[in-house]
One Martini backbone bead per residue (centre of mass of N, CA, C, O) as a GRO file, in nm:
protein
  118
    1UNK     BB    1  -0.644  -2.145  -0.365
    2UNK     BB    2  -0.383  -2.018  -0.242
    3UNK     BB    3  -0.254  -1.709  -0.272
    4UNK     BB    4   0.048  -1.761  -0.231
    5UNK     BB    5   0.061  -1.956  -0.480
    6UNK     BB    6  -0.033  -1.723  -0.700
    7UNK     BB    7   0.229  -1.549  -0.631
    8UNK     BB    8   0.462  -1.351  -0.806
    9UNK     BB    9   0.775  -1.320  -0.714
   10UNK     BB   10   1.037  -1.176  -0.741
   11UNK     BB   11   1.401  -1.188  -0.711
   12UNK     BB   12   1.355  -1.052  -0.412
   13UNK     BB   13   1.049  -1.149  -0.289
   14UNK     BB   14   0.832  -0.962  -0.425
   15UNK     BB   15   0.523  -0.759  -0.422
   16UNK     BB   16   0.278  -0.538  -0.533
   17UNK     BB   17   0.105  -0.307  -0.336
   18UNK     BB   18  -0.233  -0.188  -0.351
   19UNK     BB   19  -0.387   0.095  -0.209
   20UNK     BB   20  -0.753   0.120  -0.143
   21UNK     BB   21  -1.016   0.268  -0.089
   22UNK     BB   22  -1.326   0.109  -0.020
   23UNK     BB   23  -1.513   0.372  -0.071
   24UNK     BB   24  -1.369   0.586  -0.285
   25UNK     BB   25  -1.114   0.438  -0.463
   26UNK     BB   26  -0.855   0.556  -0.379
   27UNK     BB   27  -0.534   0.582  -0.424
   28UNK     BB   28  -0.294   0.555  -0.170
   29UNK     BB   29  -0.083   0.325  -0.239
   30UNK     BB   30   0.278   0.194  -0.276
   31UNK     BB   31   0.412  -0.139  -0.231
   32UNK     BB   32   0.562  -0.397  -0.054
   33UNK     BB   33   0.594  -0.773  -0.040
   34UNK     BB   34   0.640  -1.043   0.123
   35UNK     BB   35   0.533  -1.359   0.236
   36UNK     BB   36   0.520  -1.284   0.519
   37UNK     BB   37   0.349  -1.012   0.507
   38UNK     BB   38   0.107  -1.138   0.366
   39UNK     BB   39   0.041  -1.356   0.564
   40UNK     BB   40  -0.006  -1.150   0.794
   41UNK     BB   41  -0.232  -0.991   0.643
   42UNK     BB   42  -0.432  -1.229   0.614
   43UNK     BB   43  -0.456  -1.297   0.925
   44UNK     BB   44  -0.503  -1.011   1.053
   45UNK     BB   45  -0.608  -0.749   0.852
   46UNK     BB   46  -0.333  -0.594   0.850
   47UNK     BB   47  -0.118  -0.409   0.713
   48UNK     BB   48   0.197  -0.550   0.565
   49UNK     BB   49   0.510  -0.461   0.487
   50UNK     BB   50   0.818  -0.427   0.288
   51UNK     BB   51   1.099  -0.214   0.362
   52UNK     BB   52   1.345  -0.160   0.120
   53UNK     BB   53   1.510   0.073   0.287
   54UNK     BB   54   1.503  -0.110   0.576
   55UNK     BB   55   1.491  -0.420   0.555
   56UNK     BB   56   1.181  -0.451   0.660
   57UNK     BB   57   0.910  -0.469   0.865
   58UNK     BB   58   0.583  -0.307   0.789
   59UNK     BB   59   0.338  -0.165   1.004
   60UNK     BB   60   0.079  -0.002   0.948
   61UNK     BB   61   0.070   0.236   1.222
   62UNK     BB   62   0.268   0.144   1.453
   63UNK     BB   63   0.341   0.466   1.508
   64UNK     BB   64   0.108   0.670   1.395
   65UNK     BB   65  -0.196   0.515   1.351
   66UNK     BB   66  -0.236   0.465   1.028
   67UNK     BB   67  -0.437   0.238   0.961
   68UNK     BB   68  -0.484  -0.079   0.781
   69UNK     BB   69  -0.801  -0.242   0.676
   70UNK     BB   70  -0.892  -0.531   0.546
   71UNK     BB   71  -1.136  -0.630   0.298
   72UNK     BB   72  -0.983  -0.674   0.005
   73UNK     BB   73  -0.849  -0.903  -0.227
   74UNK     BB   74  -0.642  -0.874  -0.532
   75UNK     BB   75  -0.536  -1.039  -0.827
   76UNK     BB   76  -0.381  -1.042  -1.096
   77UNK     BB   77  -0.330  -1.203  -1.403
   78UNK     BB   78  -0.005  -1.239  -1.325
   79UNK     BB   79   0.053  -1.240  -1.010
   80UNK     BB   80   0.239  -0.945  -0.975
   81UNK     BB   81  -0.021  -0.786  -0.822
   82UNK     BB   82  -0.194  -0.622  -0.578
   83UNK     BB   83  -0.523  -0.547  -0.426
   84UNK     BB   84  -0.610  -0.337  -0.166
   85UNK     BB   85  -0.899  -0.309   0.023
   86UNK     BB   86  -0.930  -0.031   0.247
   87UNK     BB   87  -0.911   0.103   0.557
   88UNK     BB   88  -0.849   0.432   0.671
   89UNK     BB   89  -0.647   0.559   0.917
   90UNK     BB   90  -0.569   0.860   0.822
   91UNK     BB   91  -0.267   0.862   0.669
   92UNK     BB   92  -0.080   0.709   0.407
   93UNK     BB   93   0.137   0.917   0.411
   94UNK     BB   94   0.431   1.040   0.541
   95UNK     BB   95   0.337   1.358   0.463
   96UNK     BB   96   0.008   1.355   0.557
   97UNK     BB   97  -0.136   1.236   0.337
   98UNK     BB   98  -0.390   1.055   0.235
   99UNK     BB   99  -0.207   1.036  -0.025
  100UNK     BB  100   0.070   0.964  -0.238
  101UNK     BB  101  -0.120   1.113  -0.466
  102UNK     BB  102  -0.083   1.468  -0.430
  103UNK     BB  103   0.039   1.510  -0.733
  104UNK     BB  104  -0.020   1.721  -1.021
  105UNK     BB  105  -0.034   1.770  -1.335
  106UNK     BB  106  -0.068   2.120  -1.464
  107UNK     BB  107   0.018   2.327  -1.698
  108UNK     BB  108   0.332   2.208  -1.675
  109UNK     BB  109   0.265   2.162  -1.344
  110UNK     BB  110   0.304   2.097  -1.021
  111UNK     BB  111   0.035   1.999  -0.810
  112UNK     BB  112  -0.138   2.033  -0.513
  113UNK     BB  113  -0.445   1.814  -0.445
  114UNK     BB  114  -0.416   1.699  -0.177
  115UNK     BB  115  -0.487   1.589   0.143
  116UNK     BB  116  -0.390   1.743   0.442
  117UNK     BB  117  -0.329   1.640   0.747
  118UNK     BB  118  -0.303   1.752   1.109
   0.00000   0.00000   0.00000
């Protein structure tokens, strides 16, 4: 069966997409895809998302050079979330951190624990 037939897009036509480093298994980011960007990702092997804030297609790395190449795609049991094992070039986060999850709550405070790239 085709992946597009298995995905349950929400009322806005979006599905949650989690990008995970294929080597380290670190979760790098969470974004959204619509049917067109998911199809483009599957066909090209490059991560393409739907930007909710800009309301347009967003190919990761198109302007920054921080591209994401797909290795594997997983769908969750409900069909409403996707996990992409990827090879990341550069930072996944727009704040130039390797991962968007660079802050951690420790001892009642938020601390930066992630790697910031130069």
